[in-house]
mmCIF file of C-alpha atoms and ligand atoms in Angstrom:
data_model
loop_
_atom_site.group_PDB
_atom_site.id
_atom_site.type_symbol
_atom_site.label_atom_id
_atom_site.label_comp_id
_atom_site.label_asym_id
_atom_site.label_seq_id
_atom_site.Cartn_x
_atom_site.Cartn_y
_atom_site.Cartn_z
ATOM 1 C CA MET A 1 114.435 116.021 81.825
ATOM 2 C CA PRO A 2 111.230 115.364 83.778
ATOM 3 C CA ASN A 3 110.794 111.770 84.962
ATOM 4 C CA ILE A 4 107.231 110.502 84.959
ATOM 5 C CA VAL A 5 105.577 107.750 86.991
ATOM 6 C CA VAL A 6 102.280 106.496 85.529
ATOM 7 C CA LEU A 7 100.193 104.661 88.119
ATOM 8 C CA GLY A 8 97.350 102.768 86.448
ATOM 9 C CA SER A 9 99.138 102.786 83.081
ATOM 10 C CA THR A 10 96.912 100.135 81.459
ATOM 11 C CA GLY A 11 93.635 102.007 82.034
ATOM 12 C CA SER A 12 92.215 104.532 79.594
ATOM 13 C CA ILE A 13 93.872 107.605 81.210
ATOM 14 C CA GLY A 14 97.117 105.720 81.835
ATOM 15 C CA ARG A 15 97.370 104.626 78.197
ATOM 16 C CA ALA A 16 96.671 108.185 77.053
ATOM 17 C CA ALA A 17 99.324 109.487 79.482
ATOM 18 C CA LEU A 18 101.937 107.189 77.950
ATOM 19 C CA GLU A 19 100.986 108.365 74.432
ATOM 20 C CA VAL A 20 101.322 111.972 75.591
ATOM 21 C CA ALA A 21 104.717 111.228 77.174
ATOM 22 C CA ALA A 22 105.857 109.566 73.923
ATOM 23 C CA GLY A 23 104.534 112.532 71.916
ATOM 24 C CA LEU A 24 106.512 114.977 74.069
ATOM 25 C CA GLY A 25 109.691 113.247 72.920
ATOM 26 C CA SER A 26 112.890 112.220 74.660
ATOM 27 C CA GLU A 27 112.684 115.201 77.005
ATOM 28 C CA TYR A 28 110.189 113.264 79.139
ATOM 29 C CA ARG A 29 111.107 109.871 80.538
ATOM 30 C CA VAL A 30 108.708 107.238 81.903
ATOM 31 C CA VAL A 31 110.477 105.776 84.945
ATOM 32 C CA ALA A 32 107.708 103.594 86.380
ATOM 33 C CA ILE A 33 104.392 102.079 85.319
ATOM 34 C CA SER A 34 101.841 100.084 87.265
ATOM 35 C CA ALA A 35 98.666 98.081 86.786
ATOM 36 C CA ARG A 36 96.503 95.859 88.929
ATOM 37 C CA ASP A 37 96.605 92.676 86.842
ATOM 38 C CA SER A 38 96.712 93.609 83.121
ATOM 39 C CA VAL A 39 100.030 91.823 82.714
ATOM 40 C CA ASP A 40 100.054 91.526 78.906
ATOM 41 C CA LEU A 41 99.553 95.234 78.260
ATOM 42 C CA LEU A 42 101.915 96.243 81.083
ATOM 43 C CA ALA A 43 104.621 94.001 79.570
ATOM 44 C CA GLU A 44 104.083 95.620 76.149
ATOM 45 C CA GLN A 45 104.370 99.074 77.729
ATOM 46 C CA ALA A 46 107.559 98.024 79.543
ATOM 47 C CA HIS A 47 109.124 96.870 76.269
ATOM 48 C CA ARG A 48 108.221 100.175 74.639
ATOM 49 C CA PHE A 49 109.160 102.627 77.423
ATOM 50 C CA HIS A 50 111.921 100.763 79.314
ATOM 51 C CA PRO A 51 110.843 102.034 82.768
ATOM 52 C CA ARG A 52 113.007 101.259 85.792
ATOM 53 C CA TYR A 53 109.997 99.724 87.540
ATOM 54 C CA ALA A 54 106.863 97.878 86.453
ATOM 55 C CA CYS A 55 104.465 97.140 89.261
ATOM 56 C CA VAL A 56 101.448 94.840 89.684
ATOM 57 C CA ALA A 57 99.098 94.227 92.607
ATOM 58 C CA ASP A 58 100.000 90.657 93.612
ATOM 59 C CA GLU A 59 102.638 87.925 93.401
ATOM 60 C CA VAL A 60 100.692 85.805 90.867
ATOM 61 C CA ALA A 61 100.615 88.696 88.372
ATOM 62 C CA ALA A 62 104.252 89.501 89.195
ATOM 63 C CA GLN A 63 105.348 85.940 88.286
ATOM 64 C CA ARG A 64 103.675 86.254 84.899
ATOM 65 C CA LEU A 65 105.138 89.727 84.346
ATOM 66 C CA ARG A 66 108.697 88.562 85.237
ATOM 67 C CA GLN A 67 108.325 85.749 82.715
ATOM 68 C CA LYS A 68 107.270 88.206 79.984
ATOM 69 C CA LEU A 69 110.062 90.649 80.819
ATOM 70 C CA ARG A 70 112.823 88.032 81.161
ATOM 71 C CA HIS A 71 114.692 89.397 78.122
ATOM 72 C CA LEU A 72 114.240 93.037 79.114
ATOM 73 C CA ALA A 73 117.205 94.321 81.106
ATOM 74 C CA GLY A 74 116.846 97.220 83.496
ATOM 75 C CA THR A 75 113.145 96.916 84.442
ATOM 76 C CA GLU A 76 112.487 95.641 87.940
ATOM 77 C CA VAL A 77 109.114 94.030 88.735
ATOM 78 C CA LEU A 78 107.492 95.214 91.971
ATOM 79 C CA VAL A 79 104.442 93.940 93.857
ATOM 80 C CA ASP A 80 101.914 96.337 95.397
ATOM 81 C CA GLY A 81 104.389 99.212 95.167
ATOM 82 C CA GLY A 82 102.117 102.136 94.242
ATOM 83 C CA GLU A 83 103.177 104.220 97.222
ATOM 84 C CA ARG A 84 106.863 103.404 96.739
ATOM 85 C CA LEU A 85 106.653 104.465 93.087
ATOM 86 C CA ALA A 86 104.829 107.674 94.027
ATOM 87 C CA GLU A 87 107.762 108.748 96.198
ATOM 88 C CA LEU A 88 110.656 107.533 93.962
ATOM 89 C CA PRO A 89 113.550 109.973 94.412
ATOM 90 C CA GLU A 90 114.040 110.271 90.630
ATOM 91 C CA ALA A 91 110.342 110.982 89.918
ATOM 92 C CA ASP A 92 109.237 114.553 89.125
ATOM 93 C CA VAL A 93 105.624 113.984 88.088
ATOM 94 C CA VAL A 94 103.293 111.245 89.318
ATOM 95 C CA VAL A 95 100.271 110.576 87.118
ATOM 96 C CA ALA A 96 97.651 109.041 89.433
ATOM 97 C CA ALA A 97 95.345 107.253 87.007
ATOM 98 C CA MET A 98 94.230 104.263 89.043
ATOM 99 C CA VAL A 99 90.493 103.739 89.406
ATOM 100 C CA GLY A 100 88.752 103.892 92.756
ATOM 101 C CA ALA A 101 89.757 104.027 96.403
ATOM 102 C CA ALA A 102 93.089 102.326 95.614
ATOM 103 C CA GLY A 103 94.298 105.715 94.362
ATOM 104 C CA LEU A 104 94.291 107.403 97.766
ATOM 105 C CA GLY A 105 97.482 105.908 99.262
ATOM 106 C CA PRO A 106 99.733 106.633 96.264
ATOM 107 C CA ALA A 107 98.272 110.148 95.787
ATOM 108 C CA LEU A 108 99.015 110.981 99.433
ATOM 109 C CA ALA A 109 102.503 109.477 99.137
ATOM 110 C CA ALA A 110 103.238 111.618 96.051
ATOM 111 C CA VAL A 111 102.280 114.926 97.691
ATOM 112 C CA LYS A 112 104.095 113.986 100.919
ATOM 113 C CA ALA A 113 107.218 113.472 98.805
ATOM 114 C CA GLY A 114 106.677 116.916 97.224
ATOM 115 C CA LYS A 115 106.074 115.579 93.696
ATOM 116 C CA ARG A 116 103.874 117.246 91.116
ATOM 117 C CA LEU A 117 100.706 115.147 91.216
ATOM 118 C CA ALA A 118 98.895 114.895 87.874
ATOM 119 C CA LEU A 119 95.657 113.784 89.428
ATOM 120 C CA ALA A 120 93.158 111.766 87.405
ATOM 121 C CA ASN A 121 91.938 109.651 90.310
ATOM 122 C CA LYS A 122 88.967 111.571 91.760
ATOM 123 C CA GLU A 123 88.565 109.305 94.734
ATOM 124 C CA ALA A 124 91.688 110.578 96.510
ATOM 125 C CA LEU A 125 90.107 114.030 96.896
ATOM 126 C CA VAL A 126 86.533 112.784 97.336
ATOM 127 C CA MET A 127 87.563 110.473 100.191
ATOM 128 C CA ALA A 128 90.235 112.560 101.861
ATOM 129 C CA GLY A 129 90.435 115.985 100.248
ATOM 130 C CA HIS A 130 91.485 117.727 103.456
ATOM 131 C CA LEU A 131 94.389 115.267 103.970
ATOM 132 C CA VAL A 132 95.648 115.416 100.381
ATOM 133 C CA MET A 133 95.349 119.223 100.120
ATOM 134 C CA GLY A 134 96.816 119.688 103.630
ATOM 135 C CA GLU A 135 99.891 117.572 102.807
ATOM 136 C CA ALA A 136 100.310 119.324 99.449
ATOM 137 C CA ARG A 137 100.329 122.719 101.201
ATOM 138 C CA ARG A 138 102.795 121.558 103.861
ATOM 139 C CA ARG A 139 105.226 120.005 101.356
ATOM 140 C CA GLY A 140 104.748 122.596 98.615
ATOM 141 C CA ALA A 141 103.566 119.870 96.211
ATOM 142 C CA GLU A 142 101.643 120.966 93.140
ATOM 143 C CA ILE A 143 98.423 119.169 92.258
ATOM 144 C CA VAL A 144 97.491 119.646 88.609
ATOM 145 C CA PRO A 145 94.137 118.060 87.777
ATOM 146 C CA VAL A 146 93.778 115.751 84.779
ATOM 147 C CA ASP A 147 89.986 115.593 84.933
ATOM 148 C CA SER A 148 88.969 117.747 81.941
ATOM 149 C CA GLU A 149 86.585 119.971 83.939
ATOM 150 C CA HIS A 150 89.099 120.643 86.683
ATOM 151 C CA SER A 151 91.891 121.204 84.196
ATOM 152 C CA ALA A 152 89.631 123.800 82.547
ATOM 153 C CA ILE A 153 88.983 125.533 85.882
ATOM 154 C CA TYR A 154 92.688 125.365 86.791
ATOM 155 C CA GLN A 155 93.513 127.104 83.499
ATOM 156 C CA ALA A 156 90.668 129.643 83.720
ATOM 157 C CA LEU A 157 91.686 130.592 87.276
ATOM 158 C CA LEU A 158 94.926 131.994 85.859
ATOM 159 C CA ALA A 159 92.857 134.920 84.538
ATOM 160 C CA GLY A 160 92.300 136.418 87.998
ATOM 161 C CA ARG A 161 93.002 136.135 91.711
ATOM 162 C CA ARG A 162 91.429 133.462 93.920
ATOM 163 C CA SER A 163 89.696 136.148 95.994
ATOM 164 C CA GLU A 164 88.092 137.446 92.784
ATOM 165 C CA VAL A 165 86.301 134.179 91.970
ATOM 166 C CA GLU A 166 82.528 134.431 92.182
ATOM 167 C CA HIS A 167 81.717 130.832 91.208
ATOM 168 C CA VAL A 168 82.783 128.034 88.893
ATOM 169 C CA THR A 169 80.589 126.137 86.427
ATOM 170 C CA LEU A 170 81.260 122.469 85.781
ATOM 171 C CA THR A 171 79.881 121.322 82.458
ATOM 172 C CA ALA A 172 78.353 117.863 82.088
ATOM 173 C CA SER A 173 77.577 116.039 78.854
ATOM 174 C CA GLY A 174 74.567 114.533 80.608
ATOM 175 C CA GLY A 175 75.610 111.040 79.545
ATOM 176 C CA PRO A 176 73.651 108.741 77.229
ATOM 177 C CA PHE A 177 70.345 108.816 79.156
ATOM 178 C CA TYR A 178 69.833 112.485 79.873
ATOM 179 C CA ARG A 179 66.606 112.582 77.842
ATOM 180 C CA CYS A 180 65.197 109.343 79.305
ATOM 181 C CA SER A 181 62.113 109.297 81.523
ATOM 182 C CA ALA A 182 62.330 107.890 85.061
ATOM 183 C CA GLU A 183 60.611 104.759 83.800
ATOM 184 C CA GLU A 184 63.095 104.324 80.941
ATOM 185 C CA LEU A 185 65.978 104.878 83.374
ATOM 186 C CA SER A 186 64.824 101.937 85.498
ATOM 187 C CA ARG A 187 65.268 99.598 82.500
ATOM 188 C CA VAL A 188 68.774 100.692 81.391
ATOM 189 C CA THR A 189 71.164 97.723 81.015
ATOM 190 C CA ALA A 190 74.896 97.606 81.780
ATOM 191 C CA ALA A 191 75.694 97.275 78.052
ATOM 192 C CA GLN A 192 73.722 100.469 77.307
ATOM 193 C CA ALA A 193 75.345 102.329 80.209
ATOM 194 C CA LEU A 194 78.822 101.445 78.912
ATOM 195 C CA GLU A 195 78.281 103.478 75.709
ATOM 196 C CA HIS A 196 79.138 107.152 76.232
ATOM 197 C CA PRO A 197 78.201 109.636 73.474
ATOM 198 C CA THR A 198 81.234 111.946 73.603
ATOM 199 C CA TRP A 199 84.028 110.632 75.873
ATOM 200 C CA LYS A 200 85.936 107.321 75.632
ATOM 201 C CA MET A 201 86.568 106.198 79.210
ATOM 202 C CA GLY A 202 86.916 103.136 81.429
ATOM 203 C CA PRO A 203 83.760 101.216 82.534
ATOM 204 C CA LYS A 204 83.460 102.644 86.082
ATOM 205 C CA VAL A 205 83.670 106.288 84.937
ATOM 206 C CA THR A 206 81.323 105.612 82.016
ATOM 207 C CA ILE A 207 78.602 104.282 84.319
ATOM 208 C CA ASP A 208 79.227 107.140 86.757
ATOM 209 C CA SER A 209 78.732 109.517 83.814
ATOM 210 C CA ALA A 210 75.414 107.893 82.975
ATOM 211 C CA THR A 211 74.057 108.292 86.542
ATOM 212 C CA LEU A 212 75.723 111.742 86.784
ATOM 213 C CA MET A 213 77.485 110.438 89.916
ATOM 214 C CA ASN A 214 80.676 111.328 88.054
ATOM 215 C CA LYS A 215 79.576 114.981 88.164
ATOM 216 C CA ALA A 216 78.725 114.633 91.867
ATOM 217 C CA LEU A 217 82.263 113.343 92.496
ATOM 218 C CA GLU A 218 83.586 116.262 90.446
ATOM 219 C CA VAL A 219 81.687 118.792 92.581
ATOM 220 C CA ILE A 220 83.378 117.373 95.680
ATOM 221 C CA GLU A 221 86.733 117.200 93.873
ATOM 222 C CA ALA A 222 86.411 120.874 92.805
ATOM 223 C CA SER A 223 85.474 122.017 96.305
ATOM 224 C CA TRP A 224 88.728 120.573 97.713
ATOM 225 C CA LEU A 225 91.014 121.346 94.816
ATOM 226 C CA PHE A 226 90.067 125.016 94.525
ATOM 227 C CA GLY A 227 88.908 125.702 98.100
ATOM 228 C CA LEU A 228 85.309 126.462 97.041
ATOM 229 C CA GLU A 229 82.100 126.399 99.048
ATOM 230 C CA ALA A 230 79.353 124.149 97.620
ATOM 231 C CA GLU A 231 77.390 127.340 96.824
ATOM 232 C CA GLN A 232 80.209 128.514 94.540
ATOM 233 C CA ILE A 233 79.902 125.448 92.287
ATOM 234 C CA LYS A 234 77.298 125.250 89.539
ATOM 235 C CA ILE A 235 76.572 122.601 86.932
ATOM 236 C CA LEU A 236 75.324 123.068 83.381
ATOM 237 C CA ILE A 237 74.361 120.283 80.975
ATOM 238 C CA HIS A 238 76.382 120.825 77.810
ATOM 239 C CA PRO A 239 75.908 117.800 75.515
ATOM 240 C CA GLN A 240 78.653 118.764 73.026
ATOM 241 C CA SER A 241 81.447 118.495 75.681
ATOM 242 C CA ILE A 242 83.376 121.370 74.060
ATOM 243 C CA VAL A 243 83.364 123.925 76.900
ATOM 244 C CA HIS A 244 85.156 121.875 79.557
ATOM 245 C CA SER A 245 84.237 124.241 82.427
ATOM 246 C CA MET A 246 84.389 127.921 83.347
ATOM 247 C CA VAL A 247 85.143 130.403 86.085
ATOM 248 C CA THR A 248 83.035 133.498 86.727
ATOM 249 C CA PHE A 249 84.850 136.362 88.423
ATOM 250 C CA VAL A 250 83.329 139.067 90.624
ATOM 251 C CA ASP A 251 83.323 141.603 87.764
ATOM 252 C CA GLY A 252 80.930 139.368 85.815
ATOM 253 C CA SER A 253 83.532 138.017 83.385
ATOM 254 C CA THR A 254 83.349 134.297 82.684
ATOM 255 C CA ILE A 255 86.531 132.604 81.441
ATOM 256 C CA ALA A 256 86.082 129.181 79.843
ATOM 257 C CA GLN A 257 88.459 126.588 78.425
ATOM 258 C CA LEU A 258 87.332 124.872 75.214
ATOM 259 C CA GLY A 259 88.674 121.912 73.280
ATOM 260 C CA THR A 260 87.757 118.682 71.533
ATOM 261 C CA PRO A 261 86.667 115.983 74.004
ATOM 262 C CA ASP A 262 90.067 114.280 74.176
ATOM 263 C CA MET A 263 91.784 113.424 77.475
ATOM 264 C CA GLN A 264 95.238 113.847 75.941
ATOM 265 C CA THR A 265 94.918 117.651 76.170
ATOM 266 C CA PRO A 266 94.373 117.882 79.959
ATOM 267 C CA ILE A 267 96.915 115.087 80.570
ATOM 268 C CA GLN A 268 99.546 116.952 78.585
ATOM 269 C CA TYR A 269 98.785 120.225 80.359
ATOM 270 C CA ALA A 270 99.234 118.476 83.722
ATOM 271 C CA LEU A 271 102.701 117.359 82.591
ATOM 272 C CA THR A 272 103.906 120.570 80.923
ATOM 273 C CA SER A 273 102.083 123.427 82.700
ATOM 274 C CA PRO A 274 102.582 126.333 82.901
ATOM 275 C CA ALA A 275 104.185 125.690 79.474
ATOM 276 C CA ARG A 276 102.089 124.603 76.502
ATOM 277 C CA ARG A 277 103.434 122.201 73.922
ATOM 278 C CA LYS A 278 102.163 121.020 70.570
ATOM 279 C CA GLY A 279 99.459 118.489 71.392
ATOM 280 C CA LEU A 280 98.370 115.168 69.912
ATOM 281 C CA ALA A 281 94.655 116.004 69.918
ATOM 282 C CA ALA A 282 93.123 117.766 66.920
ATOM 283 C CA ALA A 283 92.596 121.487 67.498
ATOM 284 C CA LEU A 284 89.035 122.633 67.976
ATOM 285 C CA ASP A 285 87.115 123.688 64.855
ATOM 286 C CA LEU A 286 84.122 125.585 66.238
ATOM 287 C CA GLY A 287 82.779 126.249 62.751
ATOM 288 C CA SER A 288 82.175 122.543 62.238
ATOM 289 C CA VAL A 289 80.768 122.103 65.765
ATOM 290 C CA GLY A 290 78.257 124.857 64.943
ATOM 291 C CA ARG A 291 76.125 125.100 68.064
ATOM 292 C CA LEU A 292 76.958 124.949 71.747
ATOM 293 C CA THR A 293 73.998 124.473 74.089
ATOM 294 C CA PHE A 294 73.640 124.740 77.860
ATOM 295 C CA GLU A 295 70.807 123.931 80.241
ATOM 296 C CA GLU A 296 70.201 123.606 83.964
ATOM 297 C CA PRO A 297 70.499 120.012 85.246
ATOM 298 C CA ASP A 298 67.420 118.047 86.337
ATOM 299 C CA LEU A 299 68.049 117.114 89.968
ATOM 300 C CA GLU A 300 64.827 115.092 90.145
ATOM 301 C CA ARG A 301 65.759 112.550 87.503
ATOM 302 C CA PHE A 302 69.461 112.683 88.427
ATOM 303 C CA PRO A 303 69.527 112.839 92.249
ATOM 304 C CA ALA A 304 73.252 111.984 92.318
ATOM 305 C CA LEU A 305 73.928 115.696 91.822
ATOM 306 C CA ARG A 306 72.020 116.553 94.992
ATOM 307 C CA LEU A 307 74.150 114.037 96.903
ATOM 308 C CA GLY A 308 77.328 115.585 95.506
ATOM 309 C CA PHE A 309 76.409 119.034 96.800
ATOM 310 C CA ALA A 310 75.271 117.599 100.163
ATOM 311 C CA VAL A 311 78.640 115.883 100.602
ATOM 312 C CA ALA A 312 80.572 119.000 99.500
ATOM 313 C CA ARG A 313 78.749 120.783 102.355
ATOM 314 C CA ALA A 314 78.987 118.017 104.992
ATOM 315 C CA LYS A 315 82.677 117.149 104.278
ATOM 316 C CA GLY A 316 84.358 114.894 106.913
ATOM 317 C CA THR A 317 83.865 111.193 106.254
ATOM 318 C CA SER A 318 80.828 111.668 103.991
ATOM 319 C CA GLY A 319 82.932 111.719 100.791
ATOM 320 C CA ALA A 320 84.473 108.340 101.596
ATOM 321 C CA VAL A 321 80.994 106.941 102.284
ATOM 322 C CA LEU A 322 79.491 108.292 99.046
ATOM 323 C CA ASN A 323 82.395 106.935 97.016
ATOM 324 C CA ALA A 324 82.455 103.476 98.608
ATOM 325 C CA ALA A 325 78.678 103.015 98.396
ATOM 326 C CA ASN A 326 78.776 104.046 94.741
ATOM 327 C CA GLU A 327 81.562 101.559 93.952
ATOM 328 C CA VAL A 328 79.489 98.757 95.517
ATOM 329 C CA ALA A 329 76.311 99.832 93.716
ATOM 330 C CA VAL A 330 78.036 100.159 90.313
ATOM 331 C CA ALA A 331 79.600 96.700 90.701
ATOM 332 C CA ALA A 332 76.175 95.247 91.599
ATOM 333 C CA PHE A 333 74.613 96.962 88.559
ATOM 334 C CA ARG A 334 77.322 95.610 86.251
ATOM 335 C CA ALA A 335 76.733 92.133 87.710
ATOM 336 C CA GLY A 336 73.003 92.415 86.978
ATOM 337 C CA ARG A 337 72.098 92.543 90.685
ATOM 338 C CA LEU A 338 70.762 96.119 90.745
ATOM 339 C CA ALA A 339 68.618 98.304 88.477
ATOM 340 C CA PHE A 340 70.303 101.354 86.932
ATOM 341 C CA SER A 341 68.029 103.812 88.721
ATOM 342 C CA ASP A 342 68.716 102.087 92.062
ATOM 343 C CA ILE A 343 72.478 102.804 91.941
ATOM 344 C CA VAL A 344 71.978 106.280 93.366
ATOM 345 C CA THR A 345 69.211 105.067 95.712
ATOM 346 C CA VAL A 346 71.681 102.670 97.346
ATOM 347 C CA VAL A 347 74.244 105.484 97.709
ATOM 348 C CA GLU A 348 71.633 107.790 99.241
ATOM 349 C CA ARG A 349 70.401 105.135 101.685
ATOM 350 C CA THR A 350 73.965 104.447 102.804
ATOM 351 C CA LEU A 351 74.701 108.170 103.244
ATOM 352 C CA ASN A 352 71.482 108.608 105.260
ATOM 353 C CA ARG A 353 72.689 105.988 107.730
ATOM 354 C CA HIS A 354 76.018 107.736 108.245
ATOM 355 C CA THR A 355 76.904 110.511 110.692
ATOM 356 C CA PRO A 356 79.947 112.285 109.208
ATOM 357 C CA LEU A 357 83.003 112.656 111.430
ATOM 358 C CA PRO A 358 84.786 115.999 110.919
ATOM 359 C CA GLU A 359 88.466 116.291 109.870
ATOM 360 C CA PRO A 360 89.092 112.518 109.850
ATOM 361 C CA ASP A 361 92.629 111.087 109.839
ATOM 362 C CA LEU A 362 93.529 108.376 107.306
ATOM 363 C CA PRO A 363 92.520 105.361 109.469
ATOM 364 C CA THR A 364 89.126 107.038 110.111
ATOM 365 C CA VAL A 365 88.637 107.634 106.371
ATOM 366 C CA LEU A 366 89.469 104.010 105.601
ATOM 367 C CA ALA A 367 87.146 102.796 108.377
ATOM 368 C CA ALA A 368 84.308 104.896 106.904
ATOM 369 C CA ASP A 369 85.075 103.382 103.491
ATOM 370 C CA ARG A 370 84.841 99.822 104.909
ATOM 371 C CA TRP A 371 81.662 100.626 106.847
ATOM 372 C CA ALA A 372 80.021 102.091 103.730
ATOM 373 C CA ARG A 373 80.873 99.029 101.636
ATOM 374 C CA GLU A 374 79.169 96.741 104.169
ATOM 375 C CA GLU A 375 76.150 99.032 104.531
ATOM 376 C CA ALA A 376 75.767 99.482 100.765
ATOM 377 C CA GLU A 377 75.911 95.717 100.305
ATOM 378 C CA LYS A 378 72.977 95.441 102.778
ATOM 379 C CA CYS A 379 71.159 98.284 101.006
ATOM 380 C CA LEU A 380 71.205 96.330 97.730
ATOM 381 C CA THR A 381 68.202 94.475 99.167
ATOM 382 C CA PRO A 382 65.768 97.198 100.217
ATOM 383 C CA ASN A 383 64.177 95.374 103.159
ATOM 384 C CA THR A 384 67.539 94.926 104.961
ATOM 385 C CA CYS A 385 68.192 98.683 104.858
ATOM 386 C CA SER A 386 65.433 101.151 105.628
HETATM 387 MG MG1 MG B 1 85.446 114.831 84.087
#
């Protein structure tokens, strides 16, 4: 009976992971859940799944959670225990669904403890891919991606040997503004950027999808996860989000994974693979989809993609810097302090001021993250950052 830990259980991926676990039946048991401060939803989840641990980020939230769980026996409330939960002796699978840089510590802890890591948090690999992959190799820990594109590549790779891979193609919906002119892009509001045409996701990922920074992060994620050179990763705009990604082998065969745009499918595969189980998502009906279209991405209007490839080449601390600067810029955009089209400009300016350090250890990665946050904050006002 596999025991599952869901870190970030109140976010969009975390909620879907709990539905998948429930759908798989009593064979799968949720032993721990965590959230930053969404106490009400976490308490509801605790009452439904009876985990051994429910964890929040600080003592204030913990007080409220203890109050709400006072009649629930057998669930212990923890504070800031993401790493402890990731290495719980009884855990088999750790779903890392927290948003942002906070996901790195628990993801590293899970692979160090030899757990299967169902990885939804991109930042862990973007910031410290060499550390996470290195630990996973040393401890024999499996990393099964939850990101739909990477899940597709993971599945397609089973059709051949690693040495037979020519390149992979990440598909991108293009987000809501793919047809907008540069001038229109400069006037996009936060409310508009929070509406995604095909995927239902949390606010940070939705805005990253609109700037295509999400795809840039995915390029870096793919390079670490599958050991690919930047030159072996291609992107195609595919607005229908049906082909989740593909692998082209040296003989010219391309193997793709297709499905409805529903995160429950890749989440479930990360829990059950290599087995497949009846899923909650509706099966794909290509006849009703009708047409699938693909086109080359426009790197001029969406320069985030260029940055993604540059970082996949530069490696070292540059991933941590790109990620941190983007988090600062997205927060400033959501607060009305930055224009939509300046999000990527701020990230690029911050990256330009950074000299990547090769093979960084964890303290060096975290120092680069802190440095980038301060620099990006300065770069929000153009004249303080040239
Ligand atoms: Mg994705």
